[in-house]
Amino acid sequence: MKKYLLGIDIGGTTVKLGLFNNEGELLYKWEIETRKIENGKYILSDITDSINSILEERNIPKEEIVGAGVGVPGPVKDDGTVLGCVNLGWPVFNVSQALEELLNIPIKVANDANIAALGEMYKGGGKGYEDMIMVTLGTGVGGGVIIKGQVIAGVTGAGGEIGHMNVNPHEKTSCNCGRKGCLEQYTSATGIVRLAKEILEKESCDSKLRSIENITAKDVFDLAKEQDELSKKVIEKFSSILGRALSNIACICNPDVFVIGGGVSKAGEMLLNSIKESYLENALYATTGTEFKLATLGNDAGIFGGAKLAKEI
Ligand SMILES: [Zn+2]
């Protein structure tokens, strides 16, 4: 009988792996280094060796594995072809086919942001919902669109790249993607710091932020919680941009819930409340019931999403 699922999340530094039962309960998780030398050609065989030895240790025959769901950092087509993963040095090739040949179990591959969204829907902040938008506020801003339980990856895998929605046609500085005025430039951790510096320069009022040499997004949230007026202004600006962007997204796919994750989401309820306030100021009447939740799985979201993908094989 098939009793186990595998979740694999390939990142630029480490590969996270998880062994799950059929109900999606995590039984064991581990990590290996991502060996990127020679265009990442050892990554899949390292994963294979590691899984084989863990299964052997636990006396689990391959016949008992339903399959493995794999997240990769880059766009992926439905058949498992990656369109080049810059972070891993990978060219265009079919990861699904290659890993299936090595591991001898069914494989399904998806983009890492999308697979993390799937994980949050399966066992995290979006549990119980089928229509969900994941918003990851980290160094950059990522996203994942799930409609009726299915990830919408789009024709070239760029579906859910909400960080690169244009929210400001007047921006002069370039985003990492090369364009100007992307959501990520204002609402990522680095974007928040940038907003803070701009507001500090413009306003003359006193603020504890002025005494911090290298301001972080966390400083801004912490001080806003202490009622530091200038920090509160930064959060207001950040929330007004993000809330408006999410209200536009809601007009396109009208989700049950927005799940907010990434490092910035550690700011917790205060963050949710301020985003929601701005969202409601901008939302179409039929989308005002959308809920806002915090992601709960952290760095494990990818392996949980992998397990969910494997379950659908
Ligand atoms: Zn961009």
PDB file of C-alpha atoms and ligand atoms in Angstrom:
ATOM      1  CA  MET A   1       0.000   0.000   0.000  1.00  0.00           C
ATOM      2  CA  LYS A   2       1.144   3.541  -0.727  1.00  0.00           C
ATOM      3  CA  LYS A   3       1.544   5.300   2.599  1.00  0.00           C
ATOM      4  CA  TYR A   4       4.064   8.097   2.194  1.00  0.00           C
ATOM      5  CA  LEU A   5       4.540  11.423   0.441  1.00  0.00           C
ATOM      6  CA  LEU A   6       7.785  13.310  -0.148  1.00  0.00           C
ATOM      7  CA  GLY A   7       8.157  17.086  -0.240  1.00  0.00           C
ATOM      8  CA  ILE A   8      11.336  18.611  -1.723  1.00  0.00           C
ATOM      9  CA  ASP A   9      12.117  22.323  -1.738  1.00  0.00           C
ATOM     10  CA  ILE A  10      15.232  23.200  -3.754  1.00  0.00           C
ATOM     11  CA  GLY A  11      16.733  26.534  -2.705  1.00  0.00           C
ATOM     12  CA  GLY A  12      19.909  28.343  -3.687  1.00  0.00           C
ATOM     13  CA  THR A  13      21.755  27.286  -0.492  1.00  0.00           C
ATOM     14  CA  THR A  14      19.978  24.204   0.817  1.00  0.00           C
ATOM     15  CA  VAL A  15      17.506  21.586  -0.309  1.00  0.00           C
ATOM     16  CA  LYS A  16      14.794  20.977   2.294  1.00  0.00           C
ATOM     17  CA  LEU A  17      13.212  17.554   2.347  1.00  0.00           C
ATOM     18  CA  GLY A  18      10.246  16.103   4.208  1.00  0.00           C
ATOM     19  CA  LEU A  19       8.752  12.647   4.608  1.00  0.00           C
ATOM     20  CA  PHE A  20       4.985  12.746   5.211  1.00  0.00           C
ATOM     21  CA  ASN A  21       2.240  10.213   5.747  1.00  0.00           C
ATOM     22  CA  ASN A  22      -0.795  10.147   3.457  1.00  0.00           C
ATOM     23  CA  GLU A  23      -2.613  12.633   5.682  1.00  0.00           C
ATOM     24  CA  GLY A  24       0.148  15.166   5.163  1.00  0.00           C
ATOM     25  CA  GLU A  25       1.593  14.827   8.659  1.00  0.00           C
ATOM     26  CA  LEU A  26       5.298  15.562   8.693  1.00  0.00           C
ATOM     27  CA  LEU A  27       7.141  12.469   9.949  1.00  0.00           C
ATOM     28  CA  TYR A  28      10.716  13.568   9.364  1.00  0.00           C
ATOM     29  CA  LYS A  29      12.471  16.545   7.813  1.00  0.00           C
ATOM     30  CA  TRP A  30      16.049  17.150   6.871  1.00  0.00           C
ATOM     31  CA  GLU A  31      18.290  19.359   4.735  1.00  0.00           C
ATOM     32  CA  ILE A  32      21.192  18.912   2.367  1.00  0.00           C
ATOM     33  CA  GLU A  33      23.494  21.449   0.783  1.00  0.00           C
ATOM     34  CA  THR A  34      22.636  22.634  -2.741  1.00  0.00           C
ATOM     35  CA  ARG A  35      25.786  21.806  -4.750  1.00  0.00           C
ATOM     36  CA  LYS A  36      25.721  24.411  -7.476  1.00  0.00           C
ATOM     37  CA  ILE A  37      29.077  23.639  -9.087  1.00  0.00           C
ATOM     38  CA  GLU A  38      29.143  22.690 -12.791  1.00  0.00           C
ATOM     39  CA  ASN A  39      25.747  24.250 -13.483  1.00  0.00           C
ATOM     40  CA  GLY A  40      24.064  22.402 -10.637  1.00  0.00           C
ATOM     41  CA  LYS A  41      24.432  19.038 -12.326  1.00  0.00           C
ATOM     42  CA  TYR A  42      24.824  17.163  -9.007  1.00  0.00           C
ATOM     43  CA  ILE A  43      21.734  18.593  -7.310  1.00  0.00           C
ATOM     44  CA  LEU A  44      19.256  15.921  -8.419  1.00  0.00           C
ATOM     45  CA  SER A  45      21.630  13.017  -7.786  1.00  0.00           C
ATOM     46  CA  ASP A  46      22.442  14.400  -4.305  1.00  0.00           C
ATOM     47  CA  ILE A  47      18.705  14.525  -3.574  1.00  0.00           C
ATOM     48  CA  THR A  48      18.306  10.955  -4.839  1.00  0.00           C
ATOM     49  CA  ASP A  49      21.165   9.609  -2.698  1.00  0.00           C
ATOM     50  CA  SER A  50      19.867  11.390   0.381  1.00  0.00           C
ATOM     51  CA  ILE A  51      16.279  10.152  -0.026  1.00  0.00           C
ATOM     52  CA  ASN A  52      17.425   6.617  -0.769  1.00  0.00           C
ATOM     53  CA  SER A  53      19.484   6.478   2.409  1.00  0.00           C
ATOM     54  CA  ILE A  54      16.689   7.937   4.584  1.00  0.00           C
ATOM     55  CA  LEU A  55      14.183   5.416   3.175  1.00  0.00           C
ATOM     56  CA  GLU A  56      16.635   2.592   3.716  1.00  0.00           C
ATOM     57  CA  GLU A  57      17.260   3.678   7.316  1.00  0.00           C
ATOM     58  CA  ARG A  58      13.529   3.579   7.946  1.00  0.00           C
ATOM     59  CA  ASN A  59      12.878   0.357   6.021  1.00  0.00           C
ATOM     60  CA  ILE A  60      10.470   2.070   3.647  1.00  0.00           C
ATOM     61  CA  PRO A  61      10.309   0.408   0.208  1.00  0.00           C
ATOM     62  CA  LYS A  62       9.804   2.677  -2.829  1.00  0.00           C
ATOM     63  CA  GLU A  63       6.483   0.912  -3.530  1.00  0.00           C
ATOM     64  CA  GLU A  64       5.035   2.615  -0.463  1.00  0.00           C
ATOM     65  CA  ILE A  65       5.765   6.135  -1.749  1.00  0.00           C
ATOM     66  CA  VAL A  66       2.957   7.879  -3.646  1.00  0.00           C
ATOM     67  CA  GLY A  67       5.414  10.348  -5.144  1.00  0.00           C
ATOM     68  CA  ALA A  68       7.401  13.506  -4.542  1.00  0.00           C
ATOM     69  CA  GLY A  69       6.429  17.129  -5.107  1.00  0.00           C
ATOM     70  CA  VAL A  70       9.361  19.407  -5.878  1.00  0.00           C
ATOM     71  CA  GLY A  71       9.696  23.197  -5.641  1.00  0.00           C
ATOM     72  CA  VAL A  72      12.361  24.930  -7.755  1.00  0.00           C
ATOM     73  CA  PRO A  73      13.457  28.590  -7.756  1.00  0.00           C
ATOM     74  CA  GLY A  74      12.305  29.643 -11.200  1.00  0.00           C
ATOM     75  CA  PRO A  75       9.478  29.383 -13.693  1.00  0.00           C
ATOM     76  CA  VAL A  76       8.228  25.845 -14.398  1.00  0.00           C
ATOM     77  CA  LYS A  77       5.929  24.587 -17.132  1.00  0.00           C
ATOM     78  CA  ASP A  78       3.157  22.098 -16.321  1.00  0.00           C
ATOM     79  CA  ASP A  79       5.165  19.165 -17.704  1.00  0.00           C
ATOM     80  CA  GLY A  80       8.024  19.863 -15.262  1.00  0.00           C
ATOM     81  CA  THR A  81      10.311  21.744 -17.645  1.00  0.00           C
ATOM     82  CA  VAL A  82      12.247  24.541 -15.932  1.00  0.00           C
ATOM     83  CA  LEU A  83      12.898  27.563 -18.088  1.00  0.00           C
ATOM     84  CA  GLY A  84      16.359  27.998 -16.558  1.00  0.00           C
ATOM     85  CA  CYS A  85      17.004  28.491 -12.818  1.00  0.00           C
ATOM     86  CA  VAL A  86      19.606  31.260 -12.500  1.00  0.00           C
ATOM     87  CA  ASN A  87      20.142  30.577  -8.771  1.00  0.00           C
ATOM     88  CA  LEU A  88      21.053  26.945  -9.409  1.00  0.00           C
ATOM     89  CA  GLY A  89      22.893  27.385 -12.700  1.00  0.00           C
ATOM     90  CA  TRP A  90      20.324  25.114 -14.379  1.00  0.00           C
ATOM     91  CA  PRO A  91      19.644  25.304 -18.111  1.00  0.00           C
ATOM     92  CA  VAL A  92      16.239  24.542 -19.674  1.00  0.00           C
ATOM     93  CA  PHE A  93      15.387  20.868 -19.001  1.00  0.00           C
ATOM     94  CA  ASN A  94      12.628  18.613 -17.723  1.00  0.00           C
ATOM     95  CA  VAL A  95      13.292  18.218 -13.973  1.00  0.00           C
ATOM     96  CA  SER A  96      10.309  15.963 -13.502  1.00  0.00           C
ATOM     97  CA  GLN A  97      11.558  13.432 -16.042  1.00  0.00           C
ATOM     98  CA  ALA A  98      15.177  13.604 -14.864  1.00  0.00           C
ATOM     99  CA  LEU A  99      14.352  13.056 -11.175  1.00  0.00           C
ATOM    100  CA  GLU A 100      11.804  10.351 -11.964  1.00  0.00           C
ATOM    101  CA  GLU A 101      14.511   8.377 -13.762  1.00  0.00           C
ATOM    102  CA  LEU A 102      16.886   8.744 -10.819  1.00  0.00           C
ATOM    103  CA  LEU A 103      14.454   8.164  -7.941  1.00  0.00           C
ATOM    104  CA  ASN A 104      12.051   5.764  -9.591  1.00  0.00           C
ATOM    105  CA  ILE A 105       8.964   7.326  -8.077  1.00  0.00           C
ATOM    106  CA  PRO A 106       6.401   9.706  -9.659  1.00  0.00           C
ATOM    107  CA  ILE A 107       7.494  13.364  -9.535  1.00  0.00           C
ATOM    108  CA  LYS A 108       5.638  16.636  -9.895  1.00  0.00           C
ATOM    109  CA  VAL A 109       7.504  19.951 -10.114  1.00  0.00           C
ATOM    110  CA  ALA A 110       6.339  23.518  -9.429  1.00  0.00           C
ATOM    111  CA  ASN A 111       7.779  26.942  -8.776  1.00  0.00           C
ATOM    112  CA  ASP A 112       8.963  27.425  -5.159  1.00  0.00           C
ATOM    113  CA  ALA A 113       6.679  30.379  -4.388  1.00  0.00           C
ATOM    114  CA  ASN A 114       3.674  28.513  -5.744  1.00  0.00           C
ATOM    115  CA  ILE A 115       4.520  25.360  -3.839  1.00  0.00           C
ATOM    116  CA  ALA A 116       4.856  27.370  -0.603  1.00  0.00           C
ATOM    117  CA  ALA A 117       1.394  28.825  -1.257  1.00  0.00           C
ATOM    118  CA  LEU A 118       0.067  25.310  -1.729  1.00  0.00           C
ATOM    119  CA  GLY A 119       1.679  24.278   1.570  1.00  0.00           C
ATOM    120  CA  GLU A 120       0.015  27.140   3.445  1.00  0.00           C
ATOM    121  CA  MET A 121      -3.342  26.161   1.945  1.00  0.00           C
ATOM    122  CA  TYR A 122      -2.800  22.498   2.852  1.00  0.00           C
ATOM    123  CA  LYS A 123      -1.629  22.803   6.451  1.00  0.00           C
ATOM    124  CA  GLY A 124      -0.945  26.456   7.266  1.00  0.00           C
ATOM    125  CA  GLY A 125      -2.632  29.863   7.392  1.00  0.00           C
ATOM    126  CA  GLY A 126      -4.893  29.069   4.433  1.00  0.00           C
ATOM    127  CA  LYS A 127      -6.091  25.702   5.763  1.00  0.00           C
ATOM    128  CA  GLY A 128      -9.770  25.133   5.052  1.00  0.00           C
ATOM    129  CA  TYR A 129      -9.836  27.512   2.057  1.00  0.00           C
ATOM    130  CA  GLU A 130      -9.657  26.677  -1.640  1.00  0.00           C
ATOM    131  CA  ASP A 131      -9.302  30.156  -3.107  1.00  0.00           C
ATOM    132  CA  MET A 132      -6.273  31.840  -1.670  1.00  0.00           C
ATOM    133  CA  ILE A 133      -3.606  34.379  -2.534  1.00  0.00           C
ATOM    134  CA  MET A 134      -0.270  33.955  -0.803  1.00  0.00           C
ATOM    135  CA  VAL A 135       1.709  37.154  -0.300  1.00  0.00           C
ATOM    136  CA  THR A 136       5.327  36.644   0.761  1.00  0.00           C
ATOM    137  CA  LEU A 137       6.977  39.781   2.111  1.00  0.00           C
ATOM    138  CA  GLY A 138      10.682  38.996   2.374  1.00  0.00           C
ATOM    139  CA  THR A 139      13.787  40.476   0.775  1.00  0.00           C
ATOM    140  CA  GLY A 140      11.542  40.617  -2.271  1.00  0.00           C
ATOM    141  CA  VAL A 141       7.802  40.165  -2.643  1.00  0.00           C
ATOM    142  CA  GLY A 142       6.508  36.839  -3.952  1.00  0.00           C
ATOM    143  CA  GLY A 143       3.095  35.381  -4.361  1.00  0.00           C
ATOM    144  CA  GLY A 144       1.004  32.397  -5.259  1.00  0.00           C
ATOM    145  CA  VAL A 145      -2.497  32.242  -6.674  1.00  0.00           C
ATOM    146  CA  ILE A 146      -4.629  29.224  -5.789  1.00  0.00           C
ATOM    147  CA  ILE A 147      -8.073  28.865  -7.306  1.00  0.00           C
ATOM    148  CA  LYS A 148     -10.260  25.884  -6.414  1.00  0.00           C
ATOM    149  CA  GLY A 149      -7.237  24.228  -4.841  1.00  0.00           C
ATOM    150  CA  GLN A 150      -5.097  24.560  -7.968  1.00  0.00           C
ATOM    151  CA  VAL A 151      -2.031  26.756  -8.400  1.00  0.00           C
ATOM    152  CA  ILE A 152      -2.390  29.155 -11.319  1.00  0.00           C
ATOM    153  CA  ALA A 153       1.130  29.197 -12.766  1.00  0.00           C
ATOM    154  CA  GLY A 154       0.230  30.729 -16.135  1.00  0.00           C
ATOM    155  CA  VAL A 155       1.707  30.141 -19.583  1.00  0.00           C
ATOM    156  CA  THR A 156       5.337  30.831 -18.679  1.00  0.00           C
ATOM    157  CA  GLY A 157       5.122  30.211 -14.941  1.00  0.00           C
ATOM    158  CA  ALA A 158       4.959  33.911 -14.042  1.00  0.00           C
ATOM    159  CA  GLY A 159       1.459  33.627 -12.546  1.00  0.00           C
ATOM    160  CA  GLY A 160       1.525  34.933  -8.973  1.00  0.00           C
ATOM    161  CA  GLU A 161       4.519  37.243  -9.477  1.00  0.00           C
ATOM    162  CA  ILE A 162       2.630  39.937  -7.583  1.00  0.00           C
ATOM    163  CA  GLY A 163       5.847  41.648  -6.460  1.00  0.00           C
ATOM    164  CA  HIS A 164       6.277  42.968  -9.976  1.00  0.00           C
ATOM    165  CA  MET A 165       2.853  44.522 -10.448  1.00  0.00           C
ATOM    166  CA  ASN A 166       3.425  48.128 -11.415  1.00  0.00           C
ATOM    167  CA  VAL A 167       2.067  50.335  -8.647  1.00  0.00           C
ATOM    168  CA  ASN A 168       3.905  53.588  -9.404  1.00  0.00           C
ATOM    169  CA  PRO A 169       4.445  54.928 -12.935  1.00  0.00           C
ATOM    170  CA  HIS A 170       6.558  57.819 -11.536  1.00  0.00           C
ATOM    171  CA  GLU A 171       9.308  55.711  -9.941  1.00  0.00           C
ATOM    172  CA  LYS A 172      12.869  56.634 -10.992  1.00  0.00           C
ATOM    173  CA  THR A 173      14.777  53.738  -9.367  1.00  0.00           C
ATOM    174  CA  SER A 174      14.877  50.308 -11.007  1.00  0.00           C
ATOM    175  CA  CYS A 175      13.519  47.123  -9.449  1.00  0.00           C
ATOM    176  CA  ASN A 176      15.610  43.908  -9.508  1.00  0.00           C
ATOM    177  CA  CYS A 177      13.537  42.835 -12.510  1.00  0.00           C
ATOM    178  CA  GLY A 178      14.741  45.844 -14.489  1.00  0.00           C
ATOM    179  CA  ARG A 179      11.446  47.716 -14.559  1.00  0.00           C
ATOM    180  CA  LYS A 180      10.431  50.658 -12.385  1.00  0.00           C
ATOM    181  CA  GLY A 181       7.596  51.053  -9.863  1.00  0.00           C
ATOM    182  CA  CYS A 182       7.101  47.408  -8.825  1.00  0.00           C
ATOM    183  CA  LEU A 183       5.160  46.552  -5.630  1.00  0.00           C
ATOM    184  CA  GLU A 184       8.340  44.907  -4.308  1.00  0.00           C
ATOM    185  CA  GLN A 185      10.144  48.272  -4.306  1.00  0.00           C
ATOM    186  CA  TYR A 186       7.872  49.519  -1.484  1.00  0.00           C
ATOM    187  CA  THR A 187       6.553  46.507   0.390  1.00  0.00           C
ATOM    188  CA  SER A 188       9.482  44.092   0.718  1.00  0.00           C
ATOM    189  CA  ALA A 189      11.735  44.306   3.797  1.00  0.00           C
ATOM    190  CA  THR A 190      14.156  46.401   1.745  1.00  0.00           C
ATOM    191  CA  GLY A 191      11.283  48.444   0.341  1.00  0.00           C
ATOM    192  CA  ILE A 192      10.090  49.326   3.855  1.00  0.00           C
ATOM    193  CA  VAL A 193      13.584  50.515   4.788  1.00  0.00           C
ATOM    194  CA  ARG A 194      13.650  52.622   1.648  1.00  0.00           C
ATOM    195  CA  LEU A 195      10.269  54.183   2.517  1.00  0.00           C
ATOM    196  CA  ALA A 196      11.566  54.852   6.043  1.00  0.00           C
ATOM    197  CA  LYS A 197      14.655  56.668   4.738  1.00  0.00           C
ATOM    198  CA  GLU A 198      12.566  58.769   2.370  1.00  0.00           C
ATOM    199  CA  ILE A 199      10.127  59.778   5.093  1.00  0.00           C
ATOM    200  CA  LEU A 200      12.970  60.492   7.555  1.00  0.00           C
ATOM    201  CA  GLU A 201      14.479  62.885   5.050  1.00  0.00           C
ATOM    202  CA  LYS A 202      11.213  64.606   4.235  1.00  0.00           C
ATOM    203  CA  GLU A 203       9.879  65.042   7.767  1.00  0.00           C
ATOM    204  CA  SER A 204      11.595  67.033  10.452  1.00  0.00           C
ATOM    205  CA  CYS A 205       9.889  65.528  13.516  1.00  0.00           C
ATOM    206  CA  ASP A 206      11.763  63.564  16.146  1.00  0.00           C
ATOM    207  CA  SER A 207      11.939  59.779  15.845  1.00  0.00           C
ATOM    208  CA  LYS A 208      13.887  56.964  17.443  1.00  0.00           C
ATOM    209  CA  LEU A 209      14.501  55.776  13.878  1.00  0.00           C
ATOM    210  CA  ARG A 210      16.977  58.638  13.489  1.00  0.00           C
ATOM    211  CA  SER A 211      19.307  57.097  16.058  1.00  0.00           C
ATOM    212  CA  ILE A 212      19.475  53.706  14.305  1.00  0.00           C
ATOM    213  CA  GLU A 213      22.415  53.331  11.946  1.00  0.00           C
ATOM    214  CA  ASN A 214      21.181  50.450   9.782  1.00  0.00           C
ATOM    215  CA  ILE A 215      17.401  50.567   9.921  1.00  0.00           C
ATOM    216  CA  THR A 216      15.569  47.272   9.331  1.00  0.00           C
ATOM    217  CA  ALA A 217      11.902  46.620   8.585  1.00  0.00           C
ATOM    218  CA  LYS A 218      11.661  45.083  12.069  1.00  0.00           C
ATOM    219  CA  ASP A 219      12.885  48.343  13.682  1.00  0.00           C
ATOM    220  CA  VAL A 220      10.143  50.239  11.872  1.00  0.00           C
ATOM    221  CA  PHE A 221       7.410  47.853  13.071  1.00  0.00           C
ATOM    222  CA  ASP A 222       8.790  47.655  16.611  1.00  0.00           C
ATOM    223  CA  LEU A 223       8.912  51.446  16.931  1.00  0.00           C
ATOM    224  CA  ALA A 224       5.462  51.855  15.384  1.00  0.00           C
ATOM    225  CA  LYS A 225       4.164  49.527  18.110  1.00  0.00           C
ATOM    226  CA  GLU A 226       5.776  51.922  20.628  1.00  0.00           C
ATOM    227  CA  GLN A 227       3.792  54.750  18.989  1.00  0.00           C
ATOM    228  CA  ASP A 228       6.800  56.358  17.279  1.00  0.00           C
ATOM    229  CA  GLU A 229       4.934  58.756  14.949  1.00  0.00           C
ATOM    230  CA  LEU A 230       7.374  58.639  12.077  1.00  0.00           C
ATOM    231  CA  SER A 231       7.521  54.831  12.107  1.00  0.00           C
ATOM    232  CA  LYS A 232       3.725  54.793  12.094  1.00  0.00           C
ATOM    233  CA  LYS A 233       3.812  56.981   8.982  1.00  0.00           C
ATOM    234  CA  VAL A 234       6.122  54.495   7.258  1.00  0.00           C
ATOM    235  CA  ILE A 235       3.761  51.616   8.070  1.00  0.00           C
ATOM    236  CA  GLU A 236       0.810  53.680   6.847  1.00  0.00           C
ATOM    237  CA  LYS A 237       2.557  54.338   3.532  1.00  0.00           C
ATOM    238  CA  PHE A 238       3.570  50.682   3.170  1.00  0.00           C
ATOM    239  CA  SER A 239       0.048  49.477   4.000  1.00  0.00           C
ATOM    240  CA  SER A 240      -1.627  51.942   1.669  1.00  0.00           C
ATOM    241  CA  ILE A 241       0.443  50.652  -1.269  1.00  0.00           C
ATOM    242  CA  LEU A 242       0.013  46.975  -0.390  1.00  0.00           C
ATOM    243  CA  GLY A 243      -3.670  47.231   0.553  1.00  0.00           C
ATOM    244  CA  ARG A 244      -4.501  48.939  -2.724  1.00  0.00           C
ATOM    245  CA  ALA A 245      -2.546  46.348  -4.733  1.00  0.00           C
ATOM    246  CA  LEU A 246      -4.389  43.515  -2.967  1.00  0.00           C
ATOM    247  CA  SER A 247      -7.759  45.177  -3.596  1.00  0.00           C
ATOM    248  CA  ASN A 248      -6.903  45.145  -7.317  1.00  0.00           C
ATOM    249  CA  ILE A 249      -5.923  41.476  -7.143  1.00  0.00           C
ATOM    250  CA  ALA A 250      -9.263  40.736  -5.448  1.00  0.00           C
ATOM    251  CA  CYS A 251     -11.061  42.203  -8.473  1.00  0.00           C
ATOM    252  CA  ILE A 252      -9.353  39.601 -10.638  1.00  0.00           C
ATOM    253  CA  CYS A 253      -9.670  36.419  -8.601  1.00  0.00           C
ATOM    254  CA  ASN A 254     -11.886  37.255  -5.611  1.00  0.00           C
ATOM    255  CA  PRO A 255     -10.170  34.923  -3.092  1.00  0.00           C
ATOM    256  CA  ASP A 256     -11.487  33.731   0.295  1.00  0.00           C
ATOM    257  CA  VAL A 257      -8.278  34.765   1.972  1.00  0.00           C
ATOM    258  CA  PHE A 258      -4.942  36.546   1.656  1.00  0.00           C
ATOM    259  CA  VAL A 259      -2.239  34.670   3.554  1.00  0.00           C
ATOM    260  CA  ILE A 260       0.676  36.938   4.454  1.00  0.00           C
ATOM    261  CA  GLY A 261       4.077  35.301   4.976  1.00  0.00           C
ATOM    262  CA  GLY A 262       7.814  36.048   4.744  1.00  0.00           C
ATOM    263  CA  GLY A 263      10.092  37.740   7.265  1.00  0.00           C
ATOM    264  CA  VAL A 264       8.031  40.949   7.405  1.00  0.00           C
ATOM    265  CA  SER A 265       4.964  38.959   8.517  1.00  0.00           C
ATOM    266  CA  LYS A 266       6.634  38.463  11.914  1.00  0.00           C
ATOM    267  CA  ALA A 267       5.166  41.881  12.724  1.00  0.00           C
ATOM    268  CA  GLY A 268       1.954  39.883  13.263  1.00  0.00           C
ATOM    269  CA  GLU A 269      -1.562  41.177  13.911  1.00  0.00           C
ATOM    270  CA  MET A 270      -0.521  44.807  13.668  1.00  0.00           C
ATOM    271  CA  LEU A 271       0.639  44.199  10.108  1.00  0.00           C
ATOM    272  CA  LEU A 272      -2.572  42.362   9.179  1.00  0.00           C
ATOM    273  CA  ASN A 273      -4.755  45.098  10.644  1.00  0.00           C
ATOM    274  CA  SER A 274      -3.016  47.926   8.865  1.00  0.00           C
ATOM    275  CA  ILE A 275      -3.035  46.122   5.487  1.00  0.00           C
ATOM    276  CA  LYS A 276      -6.699  45.240   5.953  1.00  0.00           C
ATOM    277  CA  GLU A 277      -7.630  48.820   6.769  1.00  0.00           C
ATOM    278  CA  SER A 278      -6.129  50.082   3.534  1.00  0.00           C
ATOM    279  CA  TYR A 279      -7.579  47.118   1.628  1.00  0.00           C
ATOM    280  CA  LEU A 280     -11.091  47.996   2.800  1.00  0.00           C
ATOM    281  CA  GLU A 281     -10.647  51.635   1.767  1.00  0.00           C
ATOM    282  CA  ASN A 282      -9.966  50.462  -1.771  1.00  0.00           C
ATOM    283  CA  ALA A 283     -11.882  47.204  -2.198  1.00  0.00           C
ATOM    284  CA  LEU A 284     -14.833  46.698  -4.496  1.00  0.00           C
ATOM    285  CA  TYR A 285     -17.974  46.109  -2.356  1.00  0.00           C
ATOM    286  CA  ALA A 286     -18.248  42.458  -3.427  1.00  0.00           C
ATOM    287  CA  THR A 287     -14.690  41.748  -2.225  1.00  0.00           C
ATOM    288  CA  THR A 288     -14.834  43.369   1.216  1.00  0.00           C
ATOM    289  CA  GLY A 289     -15.390  40.028   2.976  1.00  0.00           C
ATOM    290  CA  THR A 290     -11.931  38.716   2.062  1.00  0.00           C
ATOM    291  CA  GLU A 291     -10.044  37.491   5.114  1.00  0.00           C
ATOM    292  CA  PHE A 292      -6.432  38.192   6.069  1.00  0.00           C
ATOM    293  CA  LYS A 293      -4.352  35.537   7.841  1.00  0.00           C
ATOM    294  CA  LEU A 294      -0.718  35.067   8.774  1.00  0.00           C
ATOM    295  CA  ALA A 295       1.269  32.215   7.241  1.00  0.00           C
ATOM    296  CA  THR A 296       2.150  29.620   9.874  1.00  0.00           C
ATOM    297  CA  LEU A 297       4.596  27.177   8.286  1.00  0.00           C
ATOM    298  CA  GLY A 298       7.628  29.447   7.821  1.00  0.00           C
ATOM    299  CA  ASN A 299      10.441  27.735   5.910  1.00  0.00           C
ATOM    300  CA  ASP A 300       8.550  24.431   5.920  1.00  0.00           C
ATOM    301  CA  ALA A 301       5.784  25.726   3.630  1.00  0.00           C
ATOM    302  CA  GLY A 302       7.626  24.419   0.565  1.00  0.00           C
ATOM    303  CA  ILE A 303       7.921  20.819   1.754  1.00  0.00           C
ATOM    304  CA  PHE A 304       4.264  20.781   2.865  1.00  0.00           C
ATOM    305  CA  GLY A 305       3.302  22.078  -0.577  1.00  0.00           C
ATOM    306  CA  GLY A 306       5.477  19.361  -2.105  1.00  0.00           C
ATOM    307  CA  ALA A 307       3.559  16.750  -0.110  1.00  0.00           C
ATOM    308  CA  LYS A 308       0.278  18.198  -1.358  1.00  0.00           C
ATOM    309  CA  LEU A 309       1.520  18.068  -4.967  1.00  0.00           C
ATOM    310  CA  ALA A 310       2.625  14.468  -4.441  1.00  0.00           C
ATOM    311  CA  LYS A 311      -0.775  13.586  -3.012  1.00  0.00           C
ATOM    312  CA  GLU A 312      -2.372  14.679  -6.287  1.00  0.00           C
ATOM    313  CA  ILE A 313      -0.130  12.498  -8.462  1.00  0.00           C
TER     314      ILE A 313
HETATM  315 ZN    ZN B   1      10.081  44.312 -10.536  1.00  0.00          ZN
END
